[in-house]
Amino acid sequence: MKSPDRDVERFNRWAATYDRHRLQRWIFEPVQAVLLEAAASEVPNPGAILDVGCGTGRLLRAAEERFPDARLDGVDAAIEMVKHAQAVLPAGSRITFQQAAAEKLPFPDAQFDLVFSTMTFHHWADQRAGINEVARVLAPGGRWMLADFIASGVMRYVRRLFRLRRFPERREMDPMLDGAGLRVLGRRGVPGVGSQV
């Protein structure tokens, strides 16, 4: 079984307890807070938001409060994550979830003013194809808020030592972004997580 397939199976098994895992407090909540703050300053009134690799929908539930007029969609490759996200939605929520991989997003071109990918990029089976799909669904002037561990500093050596090729170095990401017509407009660190995000 390929590594991304194993990841999907692992996340399917993890879905019911995912929101209670200590990684939420240590990594995901701080990362999501920084992303939402950056998104609000970059795109203050998005019409449509997509979360690629939405998991149980925590980021979108927070985005629903922050962006009350936006359409909100989430996709995840793990069906059990999608089912859990749907099950915990409050009544009257505007969020919709569906199973889909980053490499084949089920949306027309130029739909989203804001796309989030939070700590999921390293799980994508084909990162280049996923980047191309994000670029395809972004509306003109839209922003992709990507947060993941990018191998730099000491992490480059750890990556090489343990053959963690799914955590790209910046020099590997830039050509993929360029090929999709995207460019990095800024970077932010996450307190407590370090500069690897």
CSV table of C-alpha atoms in Angstrom, one decimal:
chain,number,residue,atom,x,y,z
A,1,MET,CA,0.0,0.0,0.0
A,2,LYS,CA,1.4,3.4,-1.0
A,3,SER,CA,2.1,5.9,1.8
A,4,PRO,CA,-0.8,8.3,0.9
A,5,ASP,CA,-3.2,5.4,0.8
A,6,ARG,CA,-2.0,4.4,4.3
A,7,ASP,CA,-2.5,8.0,5.4
A,8,VAL,CA,-6.1,7.9,4.3
A,9,GLU,CA,-6.7,4.6,6.1
A,10,ARG,CA,-5.1,6.0,9.2
A,11,PHE,CA,-7.2,9.1,9.2
A,12,ASN,CA,-10.3,7.1,8.6
A,13,ARG,CA,-9.5,5.2,11.8
A,14,TRP,CA,-8.6,8.3,13.7
A,15,ALA,CA,-11.7,10.4,12.7
A,16,ALA,CA,-13.8,9.7,15.9
A,17,THR,CA,-11.1,10.9,18.3
A,18,TYR,CA,-9.2,13.3,16.1
A,19,ASP,CA,-10.6,16.5,17.7
A,20,ARG,CA,-9.5,15.4,21.1
A,21,HIS,CA,-5.9,14.5,20.2
A,22,ARG,CA,-3.2,16.6,21.9
A,23,LEU,CA,-1.9,17.7,18.5
A,24,GLN,CA,-5.0,19.9,18.2
A,25,ARG,CA,-3.8,22.1,21.0
A,26,TRP,CA,0.0,21.8,20.2
A,27,ILE,CA,0.0,22.3,16.5
A,28,PHE,CA,-3.4,22.6,14.7
A,29,GLU,CA,-5.1,25.2,16.8
A,30,PRO,CA,-2.1,27.6,16.7
A,31,VAL,CA,-1.6,27.1,13.0
A,32,GLN,CA,-5.3,27.6,12.3
A,33,ALA,CA,-5.3,30.8,14.3
A,34,VAL,CA,-2.4,32.2,12.4
A,35,LEU,CA,-4.0,31.2,9.1
A,36,LEU,CA,-7.3,32.8,9.9
A,37,GLU,CA,-5.6,36.0,11.0
A,38,ALA,CA,-3.6,36.1,7.8
A,39,ALA,CA,-6.7,35.3,5.7
A,40,ALA,CA,-8.7,38.1,7.3
A,41,SER,CA,-5.9,40.6,6.5
A,42,GLU,CA,-5.4,39.3,2.9
A,43,VAL,CA,-9.0,38.6,1.9
A,44,PRO,CA,-11.3,40.4,4.4
A,45,ASN,CA,-14.6,39.6,2.6
A,46,PRO,CA,-14.3,36.3,0.7
A,47,GLY,CA,-17.3,35.1,-1.2
A,48,ALA,CA,-16.2,31.5,-1.1
A,49,ILE,CA,-13.7,29.5,1.0
A,50,LEU,CA,-12.4,26.0,0.4
A,51,ASP,CA,-10.4,23.8,2.9
A,52,VAL,CA,-8.4,21.1,1.1
A,53,GLY,CA,-7.8,18.3,3.6
A,54,CYS,CA,-10.4,19.7,6.0
A,55,GLY,CA,-10.4,16.8,8.4
A,56,THR,CA,-13.2,17.1,10.9
A,57,GLY,CA,-14.0,20.7,9.8
A,58,ARG,CA,-12.5,22.7,12.7
A,59,LEU,CA,-11.0,25.4,10.6
A,60,LEU,CA,-14.1,25.9,8.5
A,61,ARG,CA,-16.3,26.1,11.7
A,62,ALA,CA,-14.0,28.9,12.9
A,63,ALA,CA,-14.0,30.5,9.4
A,64,GLU,CA,-17.8,30.4,9.4
A,65,GLU,CA,-17.8,32.7,12.4
A,66,ARG,CA,-15.1,35.0,11.1
A,67,PHE,CA,-16.5,35.3,7.5
A,68,PRO,CA,-20.3,35.2,8.0
A,69,ASP,CA,-21.1,35.9,4.4
A,70,ALA,CA,-18.9,33.3,2.7
A,71,ARG,CA,-19.8,30.1,1.2
A,72,LEU,CA,-17.7,27.4,2.8
A,73,ASP,CA,-16.7,24.0,1.4
A,74,GLY,CA,-14.4,21.3,2.7
A,75,VAL,CA,-12.9,18.3,1.1
A,76,ASP,CA,-10.9,15.4,2.6
A,77,ALA,CA,-9.7,12.2,1.1
A,78,ALA,CA,-10.7,10.2,4.2
A,79,ILE,CA,-14.5,9.5,4.1
A,80,GLU,CA,-14.7,9.0,7.9
A,81,MET,CA,-13.3,12.5,8.5
A,82,VAL,CA,-16.0,13.9,6.1
A,83,LYS,CA,-18.7,11.9,7.9
A,84,HIS,CA,-17.5,13.2,11.3
A,85,ALA,CA,-17.3,16.8,10.0
A,86,GLN,CA,-20.9,16.5,8.8
A,87,ALA,CA,-22.0,15.0,12.1
A,88,VAL,CA,-20.7,17.7,14.3
A,89,LEU,CA,-22.0,20.7,12.3
A,90,PRO,CA,-24.3,22.9,14.2
A,91,ALA,CA,-27.8,23.4,12.9
A,92,GLY,CA,-28.0,26.1,10.3
A,93,SER,CA,-24.3,25.9,9.3
A,94,ARG,CA,-23.4,27.0,5.8
A,95,ILE,CA,-20.5,24.5,5.5
A,96,THR,CA,-20.7,21.6,3.0
A,97,PHE,CA,-18.2,18.7,3.1
A,98,GLN,CA,-17.4,16.0,0.6
A,99,GLN,CA,-14.8,13.3,0.0
A,100,ALA,CA,-12.2,14.3,-2.6
A,101,ALA,CA,-8.5,14.3,-2.9
A,102,ALA,CA,-6.5,17.5,-3.5
A,103,GLU,CA,-5.4,16.1,-6.9
A,104,LYS,CA,-9.0,16.1,-8.2
A,105,LEU,CA,-11.1,18.9,-6.7
A,106,PRO,CA,-14.8,18.6,-7.6
A,107,PHE,CA,-15.4,22.3,-8.3
A,108,PRO,CA,-15.5,24.4,-11.4
A,109,ASP,CA,-12.6,26.7,-12.3
A,110,ALA,CA,-12.1,30.1,-10.4
A,111,GLN,CA,-14.6,29.4,-7.6
A,112,PHE,CA,-12.8,30.3,-4.4
A,113,ASP,CA,-11.4,33.6,-3.1
A,114,LEU,CA,-9.6,31.7,-0.3
A,115,VAL,CA,-8.3,28.2,-0.1
A,116,PHE,CA,-6.8,26.7,3.0
A,117,SER,CA,-4.5,23.7,3.3
A,118,THR,CA,-3.5,23.1,6.9
A,119,MET,CA,-0.9,20.5,7.7
A,120,THR,CA,-2.1,18.3,4.8
A,121,PHE,CA,0.2,19.1,1.9
A,122,HIS,CA,2.7,16.4,3.0
A,123,HIS,CA,-0.1,13.8,2.7
A,124,TRP,CA,-1.0,14.6,-0.9
A,125,ALA,CA,-0.3,11.7,-3.2
A,126,ASP,CA,0.8,14.0,-6.1
A,127,GLN,CA,1.8,17.4,-4.7
A,128,ARG,CA,2.3,19.0,-8.2
A,129,ALA,CA,-1.2,17.9,-9.3
A,130,GLY,CA,-2.7,19.2,-6.0
A,131,ILE,CA,-1.1,22.6,-6.5
A,132,ASN,CA,-2.4,22.7,-10.1
A,133,GLU,CA,-5.9,21.9,-8.8
A,134,VAL,CA,-5.7,24.6,-6.1
A,135,ALA,CA,-4.6,27.1,-8.8
A,136,ARG,CA,-7.5,26.0,-11.0
A,137,VAL,CA,-10.2,26.6,-8.4
A,138,LEU,CA,-8.8,29.9,-7.1
A,139,ALA,CA,-10.7,33.0,-8.3
A,140,PRO,CA,-8.7,35.8,-9.9
A,141,GLY,CA,-6.9,37.5,-7.0
A,142,GLY,CA,-7.6,34.7,-4.7
A,143,ARG,CA,-5.3,33.4,-2.0
A,144,TRP,CA,-4.1,30.0,-1.0
A,145,MET,CA,-3.1,29.8,2.6
A,146,LEU,CA,-0.8,26.8,2.9
A,147,ALA,CA,0.6,25.7,6.2
A,148,ASP,CA,2.8,22.7,6.5
A,149,PHE,CA,6.3,21.7,7.6
A,150,ILE,CA,8.7,22.9,4.9
A,151,ALA,CA,12.1,21.4,5.2
A,152,SER,CA,14.6,24.1,6.1
A,153,GLY,CA,17.5,24.5,8.5
A,154,VAL,CA,18.0,21.4,10.6
A,155,MET,CA,14.8,19.9,9.2
A,156,ARG,CA,16.5,19.5,5.8
A,157,TYR,CA,19.0,17.1,7.4
A,158,VAL,CA,16.3,15.2,9.3
A,159,ARG,CA,14.4,14.9,6.0
A,160,ARG,CA,17.4,13.5,4.2
A,161,LEU,CA,18.3,11.2,7.1
A,162,PHE,CA,14.8,9.7,7.4
A,163,ARG,CA,14.0,10.0,3.6
A,164,LEU,CA,11.0,12.2,4.4
A,165,ARG,CA,10.6,13.4,0.8
A,166,ARG,CA,6.9,14.3,1.3
A,167,PHE,CA,8.1,17.3,3.3
A,168,PRO,CA,9.5,19.4,0.4
A,169,GLU,CA,12.2,22.0,0.7
A,170,ARG,CA,11.4,25.5,-0.5
A,171,ARG,CA,13.6,25.1,-3.6
A,172,GLU,CA,11.4,22.1,-4.6
A,173,MET,CA,8.1,23.9,-4.0
A,174,ASP,CA,8.9,27.1,-5.9
A,175,PRO,CA,9.0,25.4,-9.4
A,176,MET,CA,5.7,23.6,-8.6
A,177,LEU,CA,4.1,26.9,-7.6
A,178,ASP,CA,5.5,28.7,-10.6
A,179,GLY,CA,4.3,25.9,-13.0
A,180,ALA,CA,0.7,26.5,-11.6
A,181,GLY,CA,1.0,30.3,-12.0
A,182,LEU,CA,1.2,30.8,-8.2
A,183,ARG,CA,3.8,32.6,-6.1
A,184,VAL,CA,4.6,33.1,-2.5
A,185,LEU,CA,3.3,36.5,-1.3
A,186,GLY,CA,4.4,36.1,2.4
A,187,ARG,CA,5.3,33.7,5.2
A,188,ARG,CA,4.4,33.7,8.8
A,189,GLY,CA,5.8,31.7,11.7
A,190,VAL,CA,3.5,30.0,14.2
A,191,PRO,CA,4.3,30.7,17.9
A,192,GLY,CA,5.2,27.4,19.7
A,193,VAL,CA,5.5,25.5,16.4
A,194,GLY,CA,8.6,27.1,15.1
A,195,SER,CA,9.6,28.4,11.7
A,196,GLN,CA,9.0,25.1,9.9
A,197,VAL,CA,5.4,26.0,9.1
